[in-house]
Coordinates of C-alpha atoms in Angstrom, one line a residue:
M1 CA 0.0 0.0 0.0
N2 CA 1.3 3.4 -1.0
K3 CA 0.9 6.3 1.5
T4 CA 2.1 9.9 1.3
I5 CA 2.7 11.6 4.6
G6 CA 3.7 15.2 5.1
I7 CA 5.3 16.7 8.2
L8 CA 4.2 20.2 9.1
A9 CA 4.9 22.6 11.9
H10 CA 5.7 26.1 13.1
V11 CA 9.4 26.8 12.7
D12 CA 11.6 25.2 15.4
A13 CA 9.0 22.7 16.6
G14 CA 11.4 19.8 15.8
K15 CA 9.9 18.7 12.4
T16 CA 13.1 17.7 10.6
T17 CA 14.5 15.9 13.7
F18 CA 11.2 13.9 13.8
A19 CA 11.6 13.0 10.1
E20 CA 15.1 11.8 10.7
Q21 CA 13.9 9.5 13.5
L22 CA 11.2 8.0 11.2
L23 CA 13.9 7.3 8.6
F24 CA 16.3 5.9 11.1
H25 CA 13.7 3.5 12.6
T26 CA 12.7 2.2 9.2
K27 CA 16.4 1.7 8.3
T28 CA 16.3 4.2 5.5
I29 CA 19.3 6.0 7.0
R30 CA 22.1 4.5 9.1
Q31 CA 22.6 7.4 11.4
R32 CA 20.4 10.2 12.5
G33 CA 21.3 13.7 11.3
R34 CA 20.6 16.8 13.3
V35 CA 19.6 20.3 12.2
D36 CA 22.1 21.9 14.6
H37 CA 24.9 19.6 13.4
K38 CA 24.0 20.6 9.8
D39 CA 23.7 16.9 8.6
A40 CA 20.0 16.3 8.4
F41 CA 19.1 13.9 5.5
L42 CA 16.2 16.0 4.3
D43 CA 17.8 19.4 4.7
S44 CA 20.3 18.6 2.0
H45 CA 20.6 22.0 0.4
M46 CA 23.5 24.2 1.5
I47 CA 21.2 27.1 2.5
E48 CA 19.1 24.8 4.7
R49 CA 22.1 23.5 6.5
Q50 CA 23.6 26.9 7.1
R51 CA 20.4 28.5 8.3
G52 CA 19.0 25.5 10.2
I53 CA 15.6 25.8 8.6
T54 CA 13.7 23.8 5.9
V55 CA 13.3 25.9 2.7
F56 CA 12.3 23.3 0.2
A57 CA 9.7 20.5 0.5
D58 CA 11.9 17.4 0.0
Q59 CA 10.9 13.8 0.0
A60 CA 12.1 10.5 1.3
I61 CA 10.9 6.9 0.9
F62 CA 10.6 4.2 3.6
S63 CA 8.9 0.9 4.1
F64 CA 7.1 -0.2 7.2
N65 CA 5.1 -3.5 7.6
E66 CA 3.1 -3.8 4.4
S67 CA 3.3 -0.2 3.2
T68 CA 5.6 2.1 1.3
Y69 CA 5.6 5.6 2.7
Y70 CA 6.5 8.8 0.8
L71 CA 7.5 11.3 3.4
I72 CA 7.5 15.0 2.6
D73 CA 9.3 17.4 5.0
T74 CA 7.8 20.9 4.5
P75 CA 9.1 24.4 5.4
G76 CA 7.9 25.7 8.8
H77 CA 8.9 29.4 8.2
I78 CA 6.0 31.5 7.1
D79 CA 8.1 33.0 4.3
F80 CA 8.2 29.6 2.6
S81 CA 4.6 28.6 3.2
P82 CA 3.6 28.6 -0.5
E83 CA 6.1 25.7 -0.9
M84 CA 4.4 24.0 2.0
E85 CA 0.9 24.5 0.5
R86 CA 1.9 23.1 -2.9
A87 CA 3.0 19.9 -1.1
L88 CA -0.3 19.6 0.8
Q89 CA -2.2 18.6 -2.4
V90 CA -0.4 15.3 -2.7
M91 CA -0.5 14.2 0.9
D92 CA -2.7 11.3 2.0
F93 CA -2.1 12.1 5.7
A94 CA -0.4 15.0 7.6
I95 CA 1.5 15.0 10.8
V96 CA 1.5 18.3 12.6
I97 CA 4.3 18.7 15.1
I98 CA 3.7 21.0 18.1
S99 CA 6.2 21.9 20.8
A100 CA 5.2 20.8 24.3
V101 CA 6.7 24.1 25.6
E102 CA 5.6 26.7 23.0
G103 CA 2.3 25.0 22.2
V104 CA 0.0 26.1 19.3
E105 CA 1.7 29.0 17.6
G106 CA 0.5 31.3 14.8
H107 CA 1.8 29.3 11.9
T108 CA 0.4 26.1 13.4
E109 CA -3.0 27.7 13.0
T110 CA -2.3 28.7 9.4
V111 CA -1.1 25.1 8.7
W112 CA -4.3 23.7 10.3
Q113 CA -6.6 26.0 8.2
L114 CA -4.8 24.9 5.0
L115 CA -5.1 21.2 6.0
Q116 CA -8.8 21.7 6.5
K117 CA -9.2 23.5 3.2
H118 CA -7.5 20.7 1.3
S119 CA -9.3 18.0 3.5
V120 CA -6.0 16.3 4.6
P121 CA -6.5 13.8 7.4
T122 CA -4.2 14.8 10.3
F123 CA -2.2 13.2 13.2
F124 CA -0.6 15.4 15.9
F125 CA 2.8 14.7 17.6
I126 CA 3.5 16.8 20.7
N127 CA 7.3 17.1 20.7
K128 CA 10.0 18.2 23.1
M129 CA 8.6 16.5 26.1
D130 CA 12.1 16.4 27.5
R131 CA 12.4 20.2 27.8
V132 CA 11.8 22.3 30.9
G133 CA 8.3 23.8 30.8
A134 CA 6.7 20.9 28.7
D135 CA 3.0 20.6 29.5
V136 CA 0.9 18.1 27.5
D137 CA -2.4 19.0 29.2
R138 CA -2.0 22.7 28.4
V139 CA -1.1 21.9 24.7
M140 CA -4.0 19.5 24.3
E141 CA -6.3 22.2 25.6
E142 CA -4.8 24.7 23.1
I143 CA -5.4 22.2 20.3
R144 CA -9.0 21.8 21.4
T145 CA -9.5 25.6 21.7
N146 CA -7.6 26.8 18.6
L147 CA -7.7 23.8 16.2
T148 CA -10.2 21.0 16.8
E149 CA -12.2 19.4 19.7
D150 CA -11.9 16.0 17.9
V151 CA -8.3 15.4 19.0
C152 CA -7.6 12.3 21.0
D153 CA -4.4 11.5 22.9
I154 CA -3.6 7.8 22.1
T155 CA -0.2 7.8 23.9
T156 CA -1.5 5.7 26.8
S157 CA -5.0 4.9 25.6
M158 CA -4.0 2.5 22.8
K159 CA -1.8 -0.6 23.1
Q160 CA -1.3 -3.0 20.2
G161 CA -4.7 -2.0 18.7
E162 CA -6.5 -2.4 22.0
M163 CA -8.3 0.8 23.3
N164 CA -9.0 1.7 26.9
E165 CA -12.4 2.8 28.2
E166 CA -11.7 6.5 27.7
L167 CA -10.8 6.2 24.0
L168 CA -13.7 3.8 23.4
E169 CA -16.1 6.5 24.7
F170 CA -14.4 9.3 22.8
V171 CA -14.7 7.4 19.5
A172 CA -18.3 6.2 20.2
E173 CA -19.5 9.7 21.0
R174 CA -18.6 10.7 17.4
N175 CA -20.1 7.7 15.7
E176 CA -23.8 6.7 16.3
L177 CA -23.5 3.3 14.5
L178 CA -20.5 2.3 16.7
L179 CA -22.3 3.5 19.8
E180 CA -25.3 1.3 19.0
K181 CA -23.1 -1.7 18.3
Y182 CA -21.2 -1.1 21.5
M183 CA -24.5 -1.0 23.6
E184 CA -25.7 -4.2 21.9
T185 CA -22.6 -6.4 21.7
G186 CA -19.7 -4.6 23.4
Y187 CA -16.3 -3.9 21.9
H188 CA -14.9 -5.6 18.8
Q189 CA -11.4 -4.6 18.0
H190 CA -11.5 -5.1 14.2
L191 CA -14.7 -3.1 13.9
W192 CA -13.4 -0.2 16.0
L193 CA -10.1 -0.1 14.2
E194 CA -11.8 0.0 10.8
T195 CA -14.2 2.6 11.9
M196 CA -11.4 4.7 13.4
K197 CA -9.5 4.5 10.0
E198 CA -12.7 5.8 8.2
M199 CA -13.2 8.6 10.8
I200 CA -9.6 9.7 10.5
K201 CA -9.9 9.7 6.7
R202 CA -13.0 11.8 6.9
N203 CA -11.4 14.3 9.2
Q204 CA -13.8 13.4 12.1
L205 CA -11.0 12.2 14.4
F206 CA -7.4 13.4 14.9
P207 CA -5.1 11.1 16.9
C208 CA -2.3 12.6 19.0
V209 CA 0.9 11.1 20.5
N210 CA 3.5 12.8 22.7
G211 CA 7.2 12.3 23.0
S212 CA 10.6 13.7 22.1
A213 CA 12.1 13.4 18.6
L214 CA 15.6 14.4 19.9
Q215 CA 15.6 11.8 22.7
D216 CA 13.9 9.2 20.4
S217 CA 10.9 8.9 22.7
G218 CA 7.5 8.0 21.4
I219 CA 8.6 7.8 17.7
E220 CA 8.4 4.1 17.2
F221 CA 5.0 4.0 19.0
F222 CA 3.8 6.8 16.8
L223 CA 4.9 5.0 13.6
E224 CA 3.1 1.8 14.7
Q225 CA -0.2 3.8 15.3
L226 CA 0.1 5.7 12.1
D227 CA 0.5 2.4 10.2
L228 CA -2.4 0.8 12.0
L229 CA -4.8 3.7 11.6
T230 CA -4.3 4.7 8.0
K231 CA -5.2 3.2 4.7
T232 CA -5.3 4.3 1.0
N233 CA -7.2 2.8 -1.9
Y234 CA -5.3 3.5 -5.1
S235 CA -6.2 1.7 -8.3
S236 CA -3.6 1.0 -10.9
E237 CA -6.2 -0.5 -13.3
E238 CA -7.7 2.8 -14.5
P239 CA -6.2 5.2 -17.1
F240 CA -3.5 7.5 -15.8
A241 CA -4.3 10.6 -13.8
G242 CA -1.8 12.6 -11.8
R243 CA -1.1 16.0 -10.1
V244 CA 2.1 18.1 -10.5
Y245 CA 3.2 19.3 -7.1
K246 CA 6.6 20.9 -7.9
I247 CA 9.1 21.8 -10.6
R248 CA 12.8 21.7 -10.1
Y249 CA 15.9 22.0 -12.3
D250 CA 18.7 19.6 -11.6
E251 CA 22.4 20.6 -11.6
K252 CA 22.6 20.0 -15.4
G253 CA 19.7 22.4 -16.0
S254 CA 17.2 19.6 -16.9
R255 CA 13.6 20.4 -15.9
L256 CA 12.1 17.9 -13.5
T257 CA 8.4 17.7 -13.0
Y258 CA 7.4 16.1 -9.7
I259 CA 4.1 14.2 -9.9
K260 CA 1.8 12.1 -7.7
C261 CA 0.1 9.3 -9.6
L262 CA -3.5 9.3 -8.4
Q263 CA -4.7 6.4 -10.5
G264 CA -3.4 4.0 -13.2
N265 CA 0.3 3.7 -14.1
L266 CA 2.9 5.5 -16.1
K267 CA 5.8 4.1 -18.1
V268 CA 8.9 5.7 -19.7
R269 CA 7.9 6.8 -23.3
D270 CA 4.2 7.2 -22.4
E271 CA 2.6 10.4 -23.7
I272 CA 0.9 12.6 -21.1
R273 CA -1.9 15.1 -21.9
Y274 CA -2.2 18.3 -19.9
G275 CA -3.9 21.6 -20.9
Q276 CA -3.3 22.0 -24.6
S277 CA 0.0 20.0 -24.6
C278 CA 0.8 16.3 -25.1
E279 CA 4.4 15.3 -24.4
K280 CA 6.4 12.1 -24.0
I281 CA 8.0 11.0 -20.7
T282 CA 11.8 10.4 -21.3
Q283 CA 12.8 9.4 -17.8
I284 CA 11.2 8.6 -14.4
R285 CA 13.1 9.1 -11.1
L286 CA 12.3 8.1 -7.6
Y287 CA 13.9 10.5 -5.2
N288 CA 15.1 9.7 -1.7
G289 CA 16.6 12.9 -0.2
S290 CA 19.0 14.3 -2.8
K291 CA 19.6 10.9 -4.4
F292 CA 17.5 9.2 -7.0
K293 CA 17.1 5.9 -8.9
T294 CA 15.6 5.7 -12.4
V295 CA 12.7 3.3 -12.9
D296 CA 10.7 2.2 -16.0
Q297 CA 7.2 2.4 -14.4
V298 CA 5.3 3.9 -11.5
V299 CA 1.8 3.1 -10.2
A300 CA -1.0 4.8 -8.4
G301 CA 0.1 6.3 -5.1
D302 CA 3.7 6.8 -6.2
I303 CA 5.5 10.2 -6.0
F304 CA 8.2 10.6 -8.6
A305 CA 9.9 13.1 -10.9
V306 CA 9.8 12.9 -14.7
M307 CA 11.8 14.5 -17.6
G308 CA 10.1 15.4 -20.8
L309 CA 7.4 17.8 -19.7
S310 CA 8.4 21.3 -20.7
E311 CA 5.4 23.4 -19.7
A312 CA 3.6 21.7 -16.8
S313 CA 3.4 23.8 -13.6
A314 CA 2.7 23.2 -9.9
G315 CA -1.0 22.3 -9.4
D316 CA -1.6 21.1 -13.0
G317 CA -3.8 18.0 -13.5
L318 CA -2.3 15.4 -15.9
G319 CA -4.1 12.7 -17.9
L320 CA -7.7 12.2 -16.8
L321 CA -7.3 14.9 -14.1
T322 CA -8.0 18.2 -15.9
D323 CA -8.5 20.7 -13.1
K324 CA -5.8 22.9 -11.7
A325 CA -5.2 23.2 -7.9
I326 CA -6.0 26.5 -6.4
F327 CA -3.6 27.9 -3.8
E328 CA -4.4 30.3 -0.9
M329 CA -1.0 31.5 0.3
A330 CA -0.3 34.7 -1.6
S331 CA 2.5 37.2 -1.2
T332 CA 1.6 40.7 0.0
L333 CA 4.9 42.3 -0.8
K334 CA 6.9 43.0 -4.0
S335 CA 10.5 43.8 -4.5
K336 CA 12.7 44.8 -7.4
V337 CA 15.8 42.9 -8.4
I338 CA 19.0 45.0 -8.3
F339 CA 22.1 44.0 -10.2
E340 CA 25.2 45.4 -11.8
P341 CA 24.4 47.4 -15.0
S342 CA 27.2 45.4 -16.8
L343 CA 25.1 42.2 -16.5
N344 CA 22.8 41.2 -19.3
V345 CA 19.2 41.9 -18.2
K346 CA 17.8 39.1 -20.4
E347 CA 20.1 36.6 -18.7
I348 CA 19.1 37.7 -15.2
L349 CA 15.4 37.5 -16.2
G350 CA 16.0 34.0 -17.6
Y351 CA 17.4 32.9 -14.2
F352 CA 14.4 34.4 -12.4
K353 CA 12.0 32.6 -14.8
I354 CA 13.6 29.3 -13.7
L355 CA 13.1 30.2 -10.1
D356 CA 9.5 31.3 -11.0
A357 CA 8.8 27.8 -12.5
E358 CA 10.0 26.3 -9.2
D359 CA 8.1 28.7 -7.0
P360 CA 5.1 30.2 -9.0
S361 CA 4.2 32.5 -6.0
L362 CA 7.3 34.6 -7.0
N363 CA 5.2 36.0 -9.9
V364 CA 8.4 37.2 -11.7
M365 CA 7.5 40.2 -14.0
W366 CA 9.4 42.3 -16.4
E367 CA 8.2 45.9 -16.0
E368 CA 8.7 47.3 -19.5
R369 CA 7.9 50.9 -18.5
L370 CA 10.5 50.9 -15.7
Q371 CA 12.9 48.4 -17.3
E372 CA 13.0 46.5 -14.0
I373 CA 12.5 42.9 -12.8
H374 CA 9.9 42.7 -10.0
I375 CA 9.0 39.7 -7.8
H376 CA 6.4 39.0 -5.2
V377 CA 7.7 37.8 -1.8
M378 CA 6.4 36.7 1.6
G379 CA 9.1 38.4 3.7
I380 CA 12.7 39.5 4.4
I381 CA 14.0 36.0 5.1
Q382 CA 12.8 34.8 1.7
L383 CA 14.8 37.7 0.0
E384 CA 18.0 36.7 1.9
V385 CA 17.6 33.1 0.8
L386 CA 16.9 34.1 -2.8
E387 CA 20.1 36.2 -2.9
Q388 CA 22.0 33.1 -1.8
I389 CA 20.2 30.8 -4.2
V390 CA 21.0 33.1 -7.2
R391 CA 24.6 33.3 -6.2
E392 CA 25.1 29.6 -5.7
R393 CA 23.1 28.4 -8.7
F394 CA 23.7 31.1 -11.3
H395 CA 27.0 32.6 -10.0
V396 CA 25.7 36.2 -10.1
D397 CA 25.3 38.7 -7.3
V398 CA 21.9 40.3 -7.0
T399 CA 20.2 42.3 -4.2
F400 CA 16.6 43.4 -3.7
G401 CA 14.9 46.7 -3.2
D402 CA 13.0 47.2 0.1
P403 CA 9.7 45.3 -0.1
E404 CA 6.7 47.3 -1.1
I405 CA 3.0 46.6 -0.4
L406 CA 1.0 44.8 -3.1
Y407 CA -2.3 46.8 -3.2
K408 CA -5.6 45.7 -4.8
E409 CA -8.7 47.6 -5.8
T410 CA -12.5 47.0 -5.7
I411 CA -15.7 49.0 -6.0
S412 CA -18.4 49.9 -3.4
S413 CA -21.3 50.7 -5.9
V414 CA -23.2 48.8 -8.5
V415 CA -22.6 49.9 -12.1
N416 CA -23.1 48.8 -15.7
G417 CA -20.1 48.9 -18.0
Y418 CA -20.3 49.0 -21.8
G419 CA -17.7 48.3 -24.4
H420 CA -17.9 48.5 -28.2
F421 CA -15.1 47.6 -30.6
E422 CA -15.8 48.3 -34.3
P423 CA -12.9 49.5 -36.4
L424 CA -13.5 48.7 -40.1
G425 CA -13.9 44.9 -40.5
H426 CA -14.3 44.2 -36.8
Y427 CA -17.3 44.0 -34.5
A428 CA -18.1 43.2 -30.8
E429 CA -20.2 44.8 -28.1
V430 CA -20.3 43.7 -24.4
H431 CA -22.5 44.8 -21.5
L432 CA -21.4 43.9 -18.0
K433 CA -22.9 44.6 -14.6
L434 CA -20.2 45.1 -11.9
E435 CA -21.2 44.9 -8.2
P436 CA -19.3 44.6 -4.9
A437 CA -18.7 41.0 -3.8
D438 CA -17.7 39.4 -0.5
K439 CA -14.3 40.3 1.0
N440 CA -11.4 38.3 -0.3
S441 CA -13.6 36.5 -2.9
G442 CA -11.6 37.6 -6.0
I443 CA -13.5 38.0 -9.3
T444 CA -16.7 36.0 -9.7
F445 CA -18.7 35.6 -12.9
E446 CA -22.4 35.1 -13.7
N447 CA -23.9 34.8 -17.1
K448 CA -27.4 36.2 -17.8
C449 CA -27.0 36.7 -21.5
H450 CA -29.6 35.0 -23.7
S451 CA -28.3 32.8 -26.5
D452 CA -30.7 34.7 -28.9
D453 CA -28.5 37.8 -28.4
L454 CA -25.1 36.1 -28.4
S455 CA -24.0 32.6 -29.2
I456 CA -22.8 30.3 -26.3
G457 CA -19.4 30.2 -28.0
N458 CA -19.1 34.0 -27.8
Q459 CA -20.4 34.1 -24.3
N460 CA -17.6 31.7 -23.3
V461 CA -15.0 33.8 -25.1
I462 CA -16.1 36.8 -22.9
R463 CA -15.8 34.7 -19.7
Q464 CA -12.4 33.5 -20.8
H465 CA -11.1 37.1 -21.4
L466 CA -12.4 38.1 -18.0
F467 CA -10.2 35.5 -16.3
E468 CA -7.2 35.4 -18.6
K469 CA -5.3 38.0 -16.5
E470 CA -5.5 40.3 -13.5
H471 CA -7.3 43.5 -14.5
H472 CA -6.1 46.9 -13.4
G473 CA -8.1 49.2 -11.2
I474 CA -8.2 52.9 -12.1
L475 CA -6.8 54.4 -8.8
T476 CA -3.3 52.8 -8.8
G477 CA -3.4 50.2 -11.6
S478 CA -3.5 47.5 -8.9
P479 CA -5.3 44.2 -9.6
L480 CA -9.1 44.2 -9.2
T481 CA -10.7 41.9 -6.6
D482 CA -14.0 41.3 -4.8
I483 CA -16.2 42.1 -7.8
Q484 CA -19.1 40.1 -9.1
V485 CA -19.2 40.5 -12.9
T486 CA -22.5 39.6 -14.7
L487 CA -22.6 39.3 -18.5
S488 CA -26.0 41.1 -19.3
T489 CA -25.9 40.9 -23.1
G490 CA -23.6 41.4 -26.1
R491 CA -23.6 41.5 -29.8
A492 CA -21.6 40.0 -32.6
H493 CA -21.6 40.4 -36.4
N494 CA -21.9 37.3 -38.7
K495 CA -19.3 38.6 -41.1
H496 CA -17.1 41.1 -39.2
T497 CA -16.6 39.6 -35.7
S498 CA -13.1 37.9 -35.5
G499 CA -10.7 36.6 -32.8
G500 CA -9.7 39.3 -30.3
D501 CA -12.8 41.6 -30.9
F502 CA -14.5 40.4 -27.8
R503 CA -11.3 40.8 -25.8
E504 CA -11.2 44.5 -26.8
A505 CA -14.9 45.0 -26.0
T506 CA -14.7 43.2 -22.7
F507 CA -11.7 45.1 -21.4
R508 CA -13.4 48.4 -22.5
A509 CA -16.7 47.4 -20.7
I510 CA -14.8 46.7 -17.4
R511 CA -13.0 50.0 -17.7
Q512 CA -16.1 52.0 -18.6
G513 CA -17.9 50.5 -15.5
L514 CA -15.0 51.4 -13.2
E515 CA -15.0 55.0 -14.5
K516 CA -18.6 55.3 -13.1
A517 CA -18.1 53.3 -9.9
T518 CA -17.0 54.3 -6.4
N519 CA -13.5 52.8 -6.4
V520 CA -11.8 51.7 -3.2
L521 CA -8.1 50.9 -2.6
L522 CA -7.4 47.8 -0.6
E523 CA -4.3 46.8 1.4
P524 CA -3.3 43.5 3.0
F525 CA -3.9 43.2 6.8
Y526 CA -2.3 40.8 9.3
H527 CA -4.6 39.0 11.8
F528 CA -2.5 39.2 14.9
K529 CA -2.5 37.2 18.2
M530 CA -0.2 38.3 21.0
K531 CA 0.4 36.8 24.4
I532 CA 1.9 39.4 26.7
E533 CA 2.2 40.4 30.4
L534 CA -0.4 42.7 31.7
D535 CA 2.2 45.5 32.3
H536 CA 2.9 45.7 28.6
M537 CA -0.7 45.9 27.4
G538 CA -1.1 49.7 27.5
K539 CA 2.0 50.4 25.3
I540 CA 1.2 47.7 22.8
L541 CA -2.5 48.7 22.4
T542 CA -1.3 52.3 21.7
D543 CA 1.1 50.9 19.1
I544 CA -1.7 48.9 17.4
Q545 CA -4.0 52.0 17.3
N546 CA -1.1 54.2 15.9
A547 CA -0.6 51.5 13.2
H548 CA -4.3 51.9 12.2
G549 CA -5.1 48.4 13.6
S550 CA -8.2 47.3 15.6
F551 CA -8.5 44.7 18.3
E552 CA -11.0 42.5 20.2
P553 CA -11.5 43.0 24.0
P554 CA -8.3 41.6 25.6
I555 CA -8.6 38.1 27.3
T556 CA -6.8 38.2 30.6
D557 CA -5.6 35.1 32.6
G558 CA -3.7 35.9 35.8
N559 CA -0.9 38.4 34.9
K560 CA -1.0 37.4 31.1
T561 CA -3.3 38.7 28.5
T562 CA -4.1 37.6 24.9
L563 CA -4.7 40.3 22.2
T564 CA -6.3 39.5 18.8
G565 CA -7.2 41.8 16.0
K566 CA -6.1 43.0 12.6
V567 CA -3.6 45.6 11.4
P568 CA -2.2 46.8 8.1
V569 CA 0.9 44.9 6.8
A570 CA 2.3 48.3 5.7
T571 CA 2.5 49.7 9.3
F572 CA 3.3 46.4 11.1
M573 CA 5.7 44.4 9.0
N574 CA 8.7 45.5 11.0
Y575 CA 7.1 45.6 14.4
S576 CA 8.6 42.3 15.7
T577 CA 11.8 44.0 16.9
E578 CA 9.9 46.7 18.7
F579 CA 7.6 44.0 20.2
A580 CA 10.6 41.9 21.4
S581 CA 12.1 45.0 23.0
I582 CA 8.9 46.0 24.9
T583 CA 8.3 42.4 26.2
Q584 CA 12.0 41.7 26.8
G585 CA 11.7 38.8 24.4
K586 CA 9.1 37.1 26.6
G587 CA 6.0 38.0 24.5
I588 CA 4.6 35.8 21.8
M589 CA 3.4 37.5 18.6
N590 CA 1.8 35.6 15.6
L591 CA 1.1 37.5 12.4
V592 CA -0.9 35.8 9.7
V593 CA -1.9 37.6 6.5
G594 CA -5.7 37.7 6.8
G595 CA -6.8 39.2 3.5
Y596 CA -7.4 42.7 2.0
Y597 CA -9.4 45.5 3.6
P598 CA -9.8 49.3 2.8
C599 CA -6.5 51.1 2.8
H600 CA -5.8 53.3 5.8
N601 CA -4.1 56.0 3.8
Q602 CA -5.7 55.8 0.3
A603 CA -5.0 59.3 -0.9
Q604 CA -1.4 59.2 0.1
V605 CA -0.8 55.8 -1.6
I606 CA -2.6 57.0 -4.8
E607 CA -0.4 60.1 -4.9
K608 CA 2.8 58.1 -4.3
I609 CA 2.1 55.5 -7.0
G610 CA 1.1 58.2 -9.5
Y611 CA -0.8 55.9 -11.9
N612 CA -2.3 57.6 -14.9
K613 CA -5.5 55.7 -15.9
N614 CA -5.5 57.4 -19.3
A615 CA -2.0 56.2 -20.2
D616 CA -2.3 52.5 -19.4
P617 CA -1.1 50.7 -22.6
D618 CA -3.3 47.7 -21.7
Y619 CA -6.6 49.5 -21.1
T620 CA -8.9 52.2 -22.3
S621 CA -12.4 53.1 -21.2
S622 CA -13.4 54.6 -24.6
S623 CA -15.2 52.6 -27.3
I624 CA -14.7 52.5 -31.1
F625 CA -17.6 52.8 -33.5
C626 CA -17.7 52.9 -37.3
S627 CA -19.4 55.3 -39.6
K628 CA -19.0 55.5 -43.4
G629 CA -16.2 52.9 -43.4
Q630 CA -14.2 54.9 -40.8
G631 CA -13.6 53.9 -37.2
Y632 CA -13.9 56.7 -34.6
S633 CA -13.3 56.7 -30.8
V634 CA -16.0 57.8 -28.3
P635 CA -15.0 58.6 -24.7
W636 CA -16.5 56.5 -21.8
D637 CA -18.9 59.2 -20.6
E638 CA -20.5 59.5 -24.1
A639 CA -20.3 55.9 -25.3
E640 CA -23.6 54.7 -23.8
K641 CA -25.6 56.9 -26.2
E642 CA -24.1 55.0 -29.2
M643 CA -24.3 51.4 -28.0
H644 CA -26.2 49.2 -30.4
S645 CA -27.9 46.9 -27.8
L646 CA -29.2 49.6 -25.4

């Protein structure tokens, strides 16, 4: 049986040490590496060893009893969370490591929310039980309060598949059929184990074990329970379907596409269909740490890398799987790449395009107007690591400009937007209704156009153009979001409508609508959670207010208080040093990007960015009509009078 397990945690909870122990106990490695000794099997990249943190989601393979396990060790630092999220989509089960001393931390909550979104069944391991201040009961309470009430500690309640009374009750409370069976005929080990497996798979139950990865305590027991309580049902009989979870380039510059086979099998020289492409697999590699072996065939449940796919990207479905995975973790900052003028800009852009394929959240862009390369980033640590990666891999020195905020725009009023495109020999007209949508919902589309007015084919073309790129707002040229777009009607011409006409009309309709709407600038906000001493509360609450944040009523317990609320990233991204200084390093602050809200200093930002809506090469709000064989332009505020379908 093939099972993919992922290890996730807040940075420094002991995730990589835990992975080393699993590999040691299953005889995959002969000696246990340590992060602080810079010899961990899965932190094989120079950067990871120097910094003592996991940056890349690497995999190992081990066997235990009847199963083959693919183990993915993911980054725990928030700056590398897009890498962690991409790995989630191929996990059958997740193991969340929580420190018995620090307990549930900010990033643990982010990880948990992503696991729930992707419906990944989860086990907990409370680590560092050997440390002063370790407190299992407190951590279990934190898991129940902040993550889930369906967590059960099986450290002492389960022995060789037998459960004690407490665990029996816990499981029976969550399963009516089992409870009835129990009342009628008592406990049957096989039935309870099978039911527990099902409940874990359906995210109704989350087993937890405690121990110490460093002292090798509780690891073997955890592995036995994991093996006992998990099952997968992969079928190799069906046609091939797979999911791409990452792209890498090896030291020779060959592009490797990492895939999880979800059904069927795949052989060398097979052709794979994805998107509009169909390409032949030229090599299949099974990776274990940084080493690999080539194989001729893989089956459902396997994770492997292939050569031969030139355009697949992380999240793509392959074969019978046609949908693309949607990722939540998005950057809120951008930075420009700074390099010596003597270096060839095309070459530098080429290097960053390679990094962009490996980490699509970088969103590498060439800003033609400024003649600059811009990238999206999660934070400062990521920039430091990128500098090092570029130096080691491409042998050039680059630095980065100070990170700037990525703004977005929306509207707060309902408007109709009209676009007409009719130079000689062309014809398209589009009517769109634009209205405010839920916060952080992006752009949504509804079609109310009748097929008598416009063919289904043309209606689909309009929808396609709406989603083919991020559209610019008119305040700062930032991407539009949180708008419901409804196609009301449109018009084509049997003879003159050709490819691209509806693109022109759609973009003009969006823009004409924005000109009439009340536009709002949005900025990213952190959701914060702080645990501090009462004495420091006054100063910190003042800082939050000065930073244009808001907070819930403080929750006080003894001389400690917990603060939660939201605050702009712009005013708070460098606050951690100030916070450490106020609390003398004893306070705990967790910042998680919690979406976009109205900007606290809209006028100032608009002035600073200096966007000219009438000089955007990609957009115009005017329409083009035709008279006596001649095309002429009509400005947005006069165009409605000339529309053909009004």
